[in-house]
Structure formats: C-alpha cells, structure tokens
Amino acid sequence: MAKITVRFAESALADLESIRDRYVEQSLPAIAERLIGELVASIEALGDHPDMGRIVPEFDQPFLRELIRPPFRIVYRCDSKHVRVVRIWRSERLLEVPDPDSP
C-alpha cells in the first residue's frame, strides 16, 4: 500500500503554535518541544496507517477520525489519498456538534 499524503489545516498549525506558546509562557520550552515532537511523530504515522485513529464520537462519520495522545486529541479527515489534520486540542475539550434544527 502506498503512503498517504498528510497535510495540516491552518487551524491545526495554529493549535501547535498555541500549545508551544502556552508551555513557553510557563517557562517550559523543553516540554513544549517534546510534546510537539511526539504529536508530529503520531501524525506522521498516519501516512502509513490512516485508519489507526477512532471515529470521532461526537460526529460518528467514518472520514472524521482522531488520535488520543494525552493530554491531546488530534482530529483529522481522511480519504483514500490524503489525511488532513484539522485540530489538535486538549483531550478533555469536546467538539461542538452542530444543531440540525438551528437556522
């Protein structure tokens, strides 16, 4: 099986910057770099194993998956040729499910 292309949405890149900034502000730059390195390594593995994450329970859509790497959730969309990382959030944060009845 050919390796799948992994891309980052702007929102995911902003999330990584925010994670780094938060730890740097707490005078913990080494922890920031370690955590980001671990997150990126997990994301790179998606190129070989795009289905390794679970389906995001809030949406129950097979194309929207997530990896849980405490304390973070890596949310991504996948199809047969691409993985697109859309968000990297703290694991306790729930995704907002749109209300189908709202205008």
mmCIF file of N, CA, C and O in Angstrom:
data_model
loop_
_atom_site.group_PDB
_atom_site.id
_atom_site.type_symbol
_atom_site.label_atom_id
_atom_site.label_comp_id
_atom_site.label_asym_id
_atom_site.label_seq_id
_atom_site.Cartn_x
_atom_site.Cartn_y
_atom_site.Cartn_z
ATOM 1 N N MET A 1 0.842 -1.182 0.000
ATOM 2 C CA MET A 1 0.000 0.000 0.000
ATOM 3 C C MET A 1 0.889 1.248 0.000
ATOM 4 O O MET A 1 1.834 1.357 0.764
ATOM 5 N N ALA A 2 0.563 2.197 -0.848
ATOM 6 C CA ALA A 2 1.331 3.434 -0.953
ATOM 7 C C ALA A 2 1.078 4.326 0.253
ATOM 8 O O ALA A 2 -0.005 4.316 0.831
ATOM 9 N N LYS A 3 2.088 5.085 0.575
ATOM 10 C CA LYS A 3 1.964 6.030 1.695
ATOM 11 C C LYS A 3 0.984 7.144 1.319
ATOM 12 O O LYS A 3 0.979 7.632 0.200
ATOM 13 N N ILE A 4 0.159 7.523 2.276
ATOM 14 C CA ILE A 4 -0.844 8.569 2.079
ATOM 15 C C ILE A 4 -0.223 9.919 2.435
ATOM 16 O O ILE A 4 0.560 10.022 3.382
ATOM 17 N N THR A 5 -0.592 10.953 1.717
ATOM 18 C CA THR A 5 -0.107 12.302 1.994
ATOM 19 C C THR A 5 -0.793 12.855 3.239
ATOM 20 O O THR A 5 -2.009 12.775 3.363
ATOM 21 N N VAL A 6 0.001 13.399 4.147
ATOM 22 C CA VAL A 6 -0.527 14.008 5.371
ATOM 23 C C VAL A 6 -0.326 15.516 5.262
ATOM 24 O O VAL A 6 0.780 15.986 4.994
ATOM 25 N N ARG A 7 -1.415 16.252 5.481
ATOM 26 C CA ARG A 7 -1.370 17.715 5.418
ATOM 27 C C ARG A 7 -1.970 18.301 6.689
ATOM 28 O O ARG A 7 -2.746 17.652 7.363
ATOM 29 N N PHE A 8 -1.628 19.550 6.941
ATOM 30 C CA PHE A 8 -2.147 20.263 8.097
ATOM 31 C C PHE A 8 -3.042 21.399 7.634
ATOM 32 O O PHE A 8 -2.637 22.197 6.781
ATOM 33 N N ALA A 9 -4.220 21.514 8.214
ATOM 34 C CA ALA A 9 -5.054 22.700 8.024
ATOM 35 C C ALA A 9 -4.418 23.841 8.815
ATOM 36 O O ALA A 9 -3.669 23.619 9.777
ATOM 37 N N GLU A 10 -4.723 25.067 8.409
ATOM 38 C CA GLU A 10 -4.214 26.234 9.140
ATOM 39 C C GLU A 10 -4.608 26.176 10.615
ATOM 40 O O GLU A 10 -3.840 26.566 11.488
ATOM 41 N N SER A 11 -5.815 25.679 10.892
ATOM 42 C CA SER A 11 -6.284 25.590 12.284
ATOM 43 C C SER A 11 -5.393 24.660 13.098
ATOM 44 O O SER A 11 -5.092 24.947 14.268
ATOM 45 N N ALA A 12 -4.934 23.563 12.514
ATOM 46 C CA ALA A 12 -4.065 22.627 13.235
ATOM 47 C C ALA A 12 -2.690 23.245 13.475
ATOM 48 O O ALA A 12 -2.104 23.067 14.552
ATOM 49 N N LEU A 13 -2.170 23.958 12.488
ATOM 50 C CA LEU A 13 -0.884 24.640 12.676
ATOM 51 C C LEU A 13 -0.989 25.695 13.775
ATOM 52 O O LEU A 13 -0.089 25.830 14.610
ATOM 53 N N ALA A 14 -2.105 26.417 13.790
ATOM 54 C CA ALA A 14 -2.322 27.415 14.852
ATOM 55 C C ALA A 14 -2.418 26.731 16.215
ATOM 56 O O ALA A 14 -1.920 27.267 17.214
ATOM 57 N N ASP A 15 -3.039 25.555 16.252
ATOM 58 C CA ASP A 15 -3.130 24.808 17.513
ATOM 59 C C ASP A 15 -1.738 24.430 18.018
ATOM 60 O O ASP A 15 -1.449 24.557 19.216
ATOM 61 N N LEU A 16 -0.865 23.959 17.119
ATOM 62 C CA LEU A 16 0.501 23.605 17.525
ATOM 63 C C LEU A 16 1.251 24.825 18.052
ATOM 64 O O LEU A 16 1.948 24.742 19.073
ATOM 65 N N GLU A 17 1.093 25.956 17.394
ATOM 66 C CA GLU A 17 1.733 27.187 17.867
ATOM 67 C C GLU A 17 1.209 27.584 19.240
ATOM 68 O O GLU A 17 1.974 27.999 20.110
ATOM 69 N N SER A 18 -0.087 27.440 19.441
ATOM 70 C CA SER A 18 -0.703 27.778 20.718
ATOM 71 C C SER A 18 -0.189 26.862 21.841
ATOM 72 O O SER A 18 0.069 27.318 22.956
ATOM 73 N N ILE A 19 -0.042 25.583 21.523
ATOM 74 C CA ILE A 19 0.492 24.632 22.507
ATOM 75 C C ILE A 19 1.912 25.047 22.898
ATOM 76 O O ILE A 19 2.244 25.123 24.086
ATOM 77 N N ARG A 20 2.731 25.331 21.885
ATOM 78 C CA ARG A 20 4.107 25.730 22.169
ATOM 79 C C ARG A 20 4.130 27.020 22.994
ATOM 80 O O ARG A 20 4.825 27.105 24.005
ATOM 81 N N ASP A 21 3.339 28.008 22.591
ATOM 82 C CA ASP A 21 3.313 29.285 23.308
ATOM 83 C C ASP A 21 2.893 29.116 24.763
ATOM 84 O O ASP A 21 3.462 29.748 25.656
ATOM 85 N N ARG A 22 1.908 28.265 24.986
ATOM 86 C CA ARG A 22 1.416 28.069 26.357
ATOM 87 C C ARG A 22 2.521 27.541 27.275
ATOM 88 O O ARG A 22 2.691 28.012 28.399
ATOM 89 N N TYR A 23 3.266 26.549 26.790
ATOM 90 C CA TYR A 23 4.337 25.989 27.622
ATOM 91 C C TYR A 23 5.521 26.943 27.743
ATOM 92 O O TYR A 23 6.148 27.019 28.800
ATOM 93 N N VAL A 24 5.828 27.666 26.696
ATOM 94 C CA VAL A 24 6.925 28.633 26.754
ATOM 95 C C VAL A 24 6.592 29.740 27.753
ATOM 96 O O VAL A 24 7.449 30.162 28.532
ATOM 97 N N GLU A 25 5.332 30.209 27.758
ATOM 98 C CA GLU A 25 4.906 31.229 28.728
ATOM 99 C C GLU A 25 5.055 30.749 30.163
ATOM 100 O O GLU A 25 5.232 31.542 31.074
ATOM 101 N N GLN A 26 4.981 29.439 30.358
ATOM 102 C CA GLN A 26 5.142 28.858 31.695
ATOM 103 C C GLN A 26 6.601 28.494 31.973
ATOM 104 O O GLN A 26 6.896 27.783 32.921
ATOM 105 N N SER A 27 7.504 29.003 31.116
ATOM 106 C CA SER A 27 8.949 28.742 31.223
ATOM 107 C C SER A 27 9.273 27.257 31.104
ATOM 108 O O SER A 27 10.154 26.744 31.802
ATOM 109 N N LEU A 28 8.548 26.570 30.207
ATOM 110 C CA LEU A 28 8.756 25.144 29.985
ATOM 111 C C LEU A 28 8.991 24.847 28.493
ATOM 112 O O LEU A 28 8.321 24.006 27.899
ATOM 113 N N PRO A 29 9.971 25.520 27.873
ATOM 114 C CA PRO A 29 10.163 25.321 26.433
ATOM 115 C C PRO A 29 10.579 23.901 26.063
ATOM 116 O O PRO A 29 10.210 23.407 24.995
ATOM 117 N N ALA A 30 11.326 23.227 26.914
ATOM 118 C CA ALA A 30 11.745 21.856 26.600
ATOM 119 C C ALA A 30 10.541 20.919 26.554
ATOM 120 O O ALA A 30 10.462 20.033 25.695
ATOM 121 N N ILE A 31 9.591 21.123 27.460
ATOM 122 C CA ILE A 31 8.379 20.309 27.455
ATOM 123 C C ILE A 31 7.560 20.606 26.204
ATOM 124 O O ILE A 31 7.021 19.691 25.570
ATOM 125 N N ALA A 32 7.502 21.858 25.816
ATOM 126 C CA ALA A 32 6.778 22.240 24.591
ATOM 127 C C ALA A 32 7.353 21.504 23.394
ATOM 128 O O ALA A 32 6.616 20.904 22.602
ATOM 129 N N GLU A 33 8.656 21.531 23.249
ATOM 130 C CA GLU A 33 9.291 20.881 22.097
ATOM 131 C C GLU A 33 9.100 19.367 22.138
ATOM 132 O O GLU A 33 8.869 18.740 21.104
ATOM 133 N N ARG A 34 9.191 18.776 23.326
ATOM 134 C CA ARG A 34 8.982 17.325 23.444
ATOM 135 C C ARG A 34 7.565 16.946 23.048
ATOM 136 O O ARG A 34 7.353 16.021 22.259
ATOM 137 N N LEU A 35 6.576 17.671 23.586
ATOM 138 C CA LEU A 35 5.178 17.360 23.272
ATOM 139 C C LEU A 35 4.878 17.540 21.787
ATOM 140 O O LEU A 35 4.230 16.682 21.170
ATOM 141 N N ILE A 36 5.351 18.616 21.217
ATOM 142 C CA ILE A 36 5.106 18.853 19.795
ATOM 143 C C ILE A 36 5.789 17.778 18.958
ATOM 144 O O ILE A 36 5.217 17.274 17.990
ATOM 145 N N GLY A 37 6.993 17.386 19.330
ATOM 146 C CA GLY A 37 7.681 16.303 18.629
ATOM 147 C C GLY A 37 6.899 14.999 18.680
ATOM 148 O O GLY A 37 6.784 14.285 17.675
ATOM 149 N N GLU A 38 6.325 14.692 19.849
ATOM 150 C CA GLU A 38 5.524 13.474 19.992
ATOM 151 C C GLU A 38 4.246 13.557 19.157
ATOM 152 O O GLU A 38 3.836 12.574 18.533
ATOM 153 N N LEU A 39 3.602 14.719 19.155
ATOM 154 C CA LEU A 39 2.390 14.895 18.349
ATOM 155 C C LEU A 39 2.693 14.728 16.865
ATOM 156 O O LEU A 39 1.980 14.028 16.145
ATOM 157 N N VAL A 40 3.766 15.360 16.400
ATOM 158 C CA VAL A 40 4.130 15.272 14.989
ATOM 159 C C VAL A 40 4.489 13.836 14.611
ATOM 160 O O VAL A 40 4.104 13.352 13.541
ATOM 161 N N ALA A 41 5.173 13.116 15.488
ATOM 162 C CA ALA A 41 5.502 11.713 15.207
ATOM 163 C C ALA A 41 4.234 10.879 15.062
ATOM 164 O O ALA A 41 4.134 10.027 14.159
ATOM 165 N N SER A 42 3.251 11.108 15.924
ATOM 166 C CA SER A 42 1.974 10.393 15.815
ATOM 167 C C SER A 42 1.276 10.729 14.505
ATOM 168 O O SER A 42 0.716 9.853 13.841
ATOM 169 N N ILE A 43 1.316 11.996 14.132
ATOM 170 C CA ILE A 43 0.679 12.443 12.892
ATOM 171 C C ILE A 43 1.379 11.836 11.679
ATOM 172 O O ILE A 43 0.727 11.387 10.732
ATOM 173 N N GLU A 44 2.698 11.786 11.696
ATOM 174 C CA GLU A 44 3.435 11.200 10.578
ATOM 175 C C GLU A 44 3.069 9.732 10.369
ATOM 176 O O GLU A 44 3.034 9.252 9.235
ATOM 177 N N ALA A 45 2.771 9.019 11.443
ATOM 178 C CA ALA A 45 2.389 7.599 11.342
ATOM 179 C C ALA A 45 1.092 7.420 10.561
ATOM 180 O O ALA A 45 0.836 6.347 10.005
ATOM 181 N N LEU A 46 0.272 8.466 10.503
ATOM 182 C CA LEU A 46 -0.988 8.377 9.751
ATOM 183 C C LEU A 46 -0.747 8.166 8.261
ATOM 184 O O LEU A 46 -1.611 7.636 7.565
ATOM 185 N N GLY A 47 0.410 8.558 7.764
ATOM 186 C CA GLY A 47 0.733 8.339 6.364
ATOM 187 C C GLY A 47 0.752 6.866 5.998
ATOM 188 O O GLY A 47 0.403 6.478 4.883
ATOM 189 N N ASP A 48 1.141 6.022 6.946
ATOM 190 C CA ASP A 48 1.164 4.575 6.732
ATOM 191 C C ASP A 48 -0.085 3.884 7.265
ATOM 192 O O ASP A 48 -0.449 2.805 6.797
ATOM 193 N N HIS A 49 -0.721 4.480 8.252
ATOM 194 C CA HIS A 49 -1.870 3.857 8.921
ATOM 195 C C HIS A 49 -2.978 4.884 9.151
ATOM 196 O O HIS A 49 -3.256 5.267 10.291
ATOM 197 N N PRO A 50 -3.647 5.345 8.086
ATOM 198 C CA PRO A 50 -4.635 6.420 8.243
ATOM 199 C C PRO A 50 -5.859 6.040 9.070
ATOM 200 O O PRO A 50 -6.519 6.917 9.618
ATOM 201 N N ASP A 51 -6.139 4.766 9.202
ATOM 202 C CA ASP A 51 -7.307 4.338 9.975
ATOM 203 C C ASP A 51 -6.974 3.979 11.415
ATOM 204 O O ASP A 51 -7.804 3.409 12.118
ATOM 205 N N MET A 52 -5.777 4.325 11.868
ATOM 206 C CA MET A 52 -5.398 3.944 13.231
ATOM 207 C C MET A 52 -6.173 4.715 14.300
ATOM 208 O O MET A 52 -6.315 4.245 15.415
ATOM 209 N N GLY A 53 -6.697 5.871 13.964
ATOM 210 C CA GLY A 53 -7.493 6.634 14.927
ATOM 211 C C GLY A 53 -8.933 6.137 14.961
ATOM 212 O O GLY A 53 -9.397 5.467 14.042
ATOM 213 N N ARG A 54 -9.606 6.483 16.032
ATOM 214 C CA ARG A 54 -11.018 6.099 16.139
ATOM 215 C C ARG A 54 -11.902 7.148 15.465
ATOM 216 O O ARG A 54 -11.489 8.296 15.270
ATOM 217 N N ILE A 55 -13.101 6.748 15.129
ATOM 218 C CA ILE A 55 -14.079 7.689 14.596
ATOM 219 C C ILE A 55 -14.436 8.667 15.711
ATOM 220 O O ILE A 55 -14.641 8.260 16.860
ATOM 221 N N VAL A 56 -14.505 9.944 15.395
ATOM 222 C CA VAL A 56 -14.819 10.969 16.403
ATOM 223 C C VAL A 56 -16.251 10.724 16.888
ATOM 224 O O VAL A 56 -17.195 10.804 16.100
ATOM 225 N N PRO A 57 -16.440 10.388 18.161
ATOM 226 C CA PRO A 57 -17.769 10.022 18.650
ATOM 227 C C PRO A 57 -18.819 11.113 18.515
ATOM 228 O O PRO A 57 -19.989 10.807 18.286
ATOM 229 N N GLU A 58 -18.414 12.376 18.614
ATOM 230 C CA GLU A 58 -19.391 13.459 18.532
ATOM 231 C C GLU A 58 -20.035 13.564 17.153
ATOM 232 O O GLU A 58 -21.121 14.113 17.022
ATOM 233 N N PHE A 59 -19.354 13.070 16.119
ATOM 234 C CA PHE A 59 -19.864 13.197 14.756
ATOM 235 C C PHE A 59 -20.252 11.866 14.117
ATOM 236 O O PHE A 59 -21.067 11.838 13.205
ATOM 237 N N ASP A 60 -19.628 10.775 14.538
ATOM 238 C CA ASP A 60 -19.937 9.435 14.037
ATOM 239 C C ASP A 60 -19.884 9.363 12.503
ATOM 240 O O ASP A 60 -20.769 8.797 11.867
ATOM 241 N N GLN A 61 -18.847 9.964 11.931
ATOM 242 C CA GLN A 61 -18.622 9.932 10.482
ATOM 243 C C GLN A 61 -17.315 9.186 10.224
ATOM 244 O O GLN A 61 -16.284 9.536 10.800
ATOM 245 N N PRO A 62 -17.316 8.169 9.353
ATOM 246 C CA PRO A 62 -16.104 7.364 9.160
ATOM 247 C C PRO A 62 -14.901 8.137 8.619
ATOM 248 O O PRO A 62 -13.768 7.744 8.837
ATOM 249 N N PHE A 63 -15.111 9.251 7.951
ATOM 250 C CA PHE A 63 -13.998 10.026 7.398
ATOM 251 C C PHE A 63 -13.369 10.966 8.424
ATOM 252 O O PHE A 63 -12.290 11.505 8.187
ATOM 253 N N LEU A 64 -14.015 11.182 9.572
ATOM 254 C CA LEU A 64 -13.504 12.082 10.598
ATOM 255 C C LEU A 64 -13.032 11.245 11.780
ATOM 256 O O LEU A 64 -13.830 10.605 12.457
ATOM 257 N N ARG A 65 -11.725 11.239 11.983
ATOM 258 C CA ARG A 65 -11.127 10.357 12.981
ATOM 259 C C ARG A 65 -10.265 11.167 13.950
ATOM 260 O O ARG A 65 -9.969 12.335 13.705
ATOM 261 N N GLU A 66 -9.837 10.497 15.023
ATOM 262 C CA GLU A 66 -8.973 11.178 15.989
ATOM 263 C C GLU A 66 -8.014 10.202 16.633
ATOM 264 O O GLU A 66 -8.324 9.022 16.806
ATOM 265 N N LEU A 67 -6.857 10.732 16.966
ATOM 266 C CA LEU A 67 -5.885 10.025 17.782
ATOM 267 C C LEU A 67 -5.903 10.691 19.147
ATOM 268 O O LEU A 67 -5.919 11.921 19.236
ATOM 269 N N ILE A 68 -5.903 9.899 20.178
ATOM 270 C CA ILE A 68 -5.814 10.437 21.535
ATOM 271 C C ILE A 68 -4.380 10.238 22.002
ATOM 272 O O ILE A 68 -3.900 9.111 22.090
ATOM 273 N N ARG A 69 -3.694 11.349 22.221
ATOM 274 C CA ARG A 69 -2.335 11.341 22.743
ATOM 275 C C ARG A 69 -2.344 12.262 23.951
ATOM 276 O O ARG A 69 -2.105 13.465 23.825
ATOM 277 N N PRO A 70 -2.712 11.715 25.123
ATOM 278 C CA PRO A 70 -2.907 12.550 26.303
ATOM 279 C C PRO A 70 -1.775 13.539 26.503
ATOM 280 O O PRO A 70 -0.621 13.157 26.359
ATOM 281 N N PRO A 71 -2.104 14.779 26.775
ATOM 282 C CA PRO A 71 -3.444 15.312 27.015
ATOM 283 C C PRO A 71 -4.106 15.904 25.766
ATOM 284 O O PRO A 71 -4.919 16.818 25.867
ATOM 285 N N PHE A 72 -3.788 15.392 24.581
ATOM 286 C CA PHE A 72 -4.296 15.993 23.351
ATOM 287 C C PHE A 72 -5.118 15.030 22.499
ATOM 288 O O PHE A 72 -4.944 13.815 22.578
ATOM 289 N N ARG A 73 -5.999 15.613 21.684
ATOM 290 C CA ARG A 73 -6.752 14.913 20.640
ATOM 291 C C ARG A 73 -6.284 15.483 19.314
ATOM 292 O O ARG A 73 -6.303 16.688 19.123
ATOM 293 N N ILE A 74 -5.917 14.608 18.405
ATOM 294 C CA ILE A 74 -5.533 15.002 17.054
ATOM 295 C C ILE A 74 -6.696 14.605 16.147
ATOM 296 O O ILE A 74 -6.948 13.420 15.933
ATOM 297 N N VAL A 75 -7.423 15.581 15.643
ATOM 298 C CA VAL A 75 -8.608 15.319 14.827
ATOM 299 C C VAL A 75 -8.217 15.477 13.358
ATOM 300 O O VAL A 75 -7.598 16.476 12.980
ATOM 301 N N TYR A 76 -8.582 14.467 12.548
ATOM 302 C CA TYR A 76 -8.213 14.514 11.142
ATOM 303 C C TYR A 76 -9.295 13.931 10.246
ATOM 304 O O TYR A 76 -10.113 13.126 10.667
ATOM 305 N N ARG A 77 -9.278 14.380 8.995
ATOM 306 C CA ARG A 77 -10.169 13.861 7.949
ATOM 307 C C ARG A 77 -9.329 12.962 7.063
ATOM 308 O O ARG A 77 -8.182 13.277 6.783
ATOM 309 N N CYS A 78 -9.908 11.873 6.607
ATOM 310 C CA CYS A 78 -9.132 11.017 5.712
ATOM 311 C C CYS A 78 -9.991 10.518 4.555
ATOM 312 O O CYS A 78 -11.207 10.374 4.672
ATOM 313 N N ASP A 79 -9.312 10.325 3.428
ATOM 314 C CA ASP A 79 -9.910 9.658 2.282
ATOM 315 C C ASP A 79 -8.847 8.710 1.736
ATOM 316 O O ASP A 79 -7.832 8.474 2.392
ATOM 317 N N SER A 80 -9.037 8.189 0.565
ATOM 318 C CA SER A 80 -8.124 7.167 0.052
ATOM 319 C C SER A 80 -6.731 7.699 -0.294
ATOM 320 O O SER A 80 -5.788 6.924 -0.402
ATOM 321 N N LYS A 81 -6.574 9.013 -0.453
ATOM 322 C CA LYS A 81 -5.284 9.566 -0.859
ATOM 323 C C LYS A 81 -4.670 10.562 0.114
ATOM 324 O O LYS A 81 -3.490 10.871 0.021
ATOM 325 N N HIS A 82 -5.480 11.104 1.039
ATOM 326 C CA HIS A 82 -4.991 12.182 1.897
ATOM 327 C C HIS A 82 -5.472 12.024 3.332
ATOM 328 O O HIS A 82 -6.553 11.515 3.581
ATOM 329 N N VAL A 83 -4.659 12.539 4.222
ATOM 330 C CA VAL A 83 -5.045 12.771 5.613
ATOM 331 C C VAL A 83 -4.836 14.258 5.842
ATOM 332 O O VAL A 83 -3.783 14.803 5.498
ATOM 333 N N ARG A 84 -5.849 14.907 6.380
ATOM 334 C CA ARG A 84 -5.741 16.343 6.677
ATOM 335 C C ARG A 84 -6.019 16.536 8.156
ATOM 336 O O ARG A 84 -7.132 16.312 8.617
ATOM 337 N N VAL A 85 -4.996 16.944 8.892
ATOM 338 C CA VAL A 85 -5.140 17.208 10.318
ATOM 339 C C VAL A 85 -5.856 18.547 10.449
ATOM 340 O O VAL A 85 -5.403 19.550 9.904
ATOM 341 N N VAL A 86 -7.000 18.530 11.149
ATOM 342 C CA VAL A 86 -7.794 19.758 11.236
ATOM 343 C C VAL A 86 -7.697 20.457 12.588
ATOM 344 O O VAL A 86 -7.782 21.676 12.648
ATOM 345 N N ARG A 87 -7.523 19.712 13.671
ATOM 346 C CA ARG A 87 -7.405 20.337 15.001
ATOM 347 C C ARG A 87 -6.518 19.480 15.890
ATOM 348 O O ARG A 87 -6.469 18.259 15.750
ATOM 349 N N ILE A 88 -5.866 20.134 16.831
ATOM 350 C CA ILE A 88 -5.100 19.463 17.882
ATOM 351 C C ILE A 88 -5.483 20.162 19.177
ATOM 352 O O ILE A 88 -5.085 21.303 19.422
ATOM 353 N N TRP A 89 -6.319 19.486 19.957
ATOM 354 C CA TRP A 89 -6.894 20.080 21.162
ATOM 355 C C TRP A 89 -6.581 19.265 22.393
ATOM 356 O O TRP A 89 -6.269 18.084 22.313
ATOM 357 N N ARG A 90 -6.764 19.885 23.538
ATOM 358 C CA ARG A 90 -6.678 19.148 24.806
ATOM 359 C C ARG A 90 -7.764 18.087 24.809
ATOM 360 O O ARG A 90 -8.869 18.317 24.346
ATOM 361 N N SER A 91 -7.466 16.899 25.294
ATOM 362 C CA SER A 91 -8.393 15.770 25.211
ATOM 363 C C SER A 91 -9.710 15.973 25.931
ATOM 364 O O SER A 91 -10.705 15.400 25.531
ATOM 365 N N GLU A 92 -9.728 16.790 26.957
ATOM 366 C CA GLU A 92 -10.991 16.964 27.678
ATOM 367 C C GLU A 92 -11.954 17.902 26.950
ATOM 368 O O GLU A 92 -13.115 17.997 27.294
ATOM 369 N N ARG A 93 -11.484 18.568 25.924
ATOM 370 C CA ARG A 93 -12.336 19.502 25.181
ATOM 371 C C ARG A 93 -13.214 18.726 24.197
ATOM 372 O O ARG A 93 -12.728 17.932 23.403
ATOM 373 N N LEU A 94 -14.508 18.961 24.252
ATOM 374 C CA LEU A 94 -15.436 18.303 23.344
ATOM 375 C C LEU A 94 -15.590 19.112 22.070
ATOM 376 O O LEU A 94 -15.575 20.342 22.098
ATOM 377 N N LEU A 95 -15.751 18.412 20.963
ATOM 378 C CA LEU A 95 -16.051 19.094 19.713
ATOM 379 C C LEU A 95 -17.511 19.500 19.741
ATOM 380 O O LEU A 95 -18.344 18.810 20.320
ATOM 381 N N GLU A 96 -17.809 20.602 19.113
ATOM 382 C CA GLU A 96 -19.198 21.064 19.078
ATOM 383 C C GLU A 96 -19.903 20.433 17.906
ATOM 384 O O GLU A 96 -19.469 20.536 16.762
ATOM 385 N N VAL A 97 -21.005 19.752 18.208
ATOM 386 C CA VAL A 97 -21.824 19.136 17.174
ATOM 387 C C VAL A 97 -22.880 20.145 16.755
ATOM 388 O O VAL A 97 -23.606 20.674 17.578
ATOM 389 N N PRO A 98 -22.961 20.444 15.442
ATOM 390 C CA PRO A 98 -23.967 21.423 15.007
ATOM 391 C C PRO A 98 -25.385 20.921 15.287
ATOM 392 O O PRO A 98 -25.661 19.736 15.133
ATOM 393 N N ASP A 99 -26.239 21.837 15.697
ATOM 394 C CA ASP A 99 -27.643 21.513 15.938
ATOM 395 C C ASP A 99 -28.376 21.506 14.599
ATOM 396 O O ASP A 99 -28.435 22.529 13.925
ATOM 397 N N PRO A 100 -28.929 20.339 14.185
ATOM 398 C CA PRO A 100 -29.585 20.268 12.877
ATOM 399 C C PRO A 100 -30.842 21.131 12.787
ATOM 400 O O PRO A 100 -31.301 21.456 11.693
ATOM 401 N N ASP A 101 -31.397 21.529 13.922
ATOM 402 C CA ASP A 101 -32.627 22.330 13.928
ATOM 403 C C ASP A 101 -32.378 23.836 13.977
ATOM 404 O O ASP A 101 -33.313 24.613 13.856
ATOM 405 N N SER A 102 -31.112 24.211 14.179
ATOM 406 C CA SER A 102 -30.854 25.656 14.261
ATOM 407 C C SER A 102 -30.769 26.242 12.863
ATOM 408 O O SER A 102 -30.311 25.583 11.932
ATOM 409 N N PRO A 103 -31.190 27.492 12.702
ATOM 410 C CA PRO A 103 -31.200 28.135 11.363
ATOM 411 C C PRO A 103 -29.816 28.424 10.846
ATOM 412 O O PRO A 103 -28.861 28.506 11.434
#
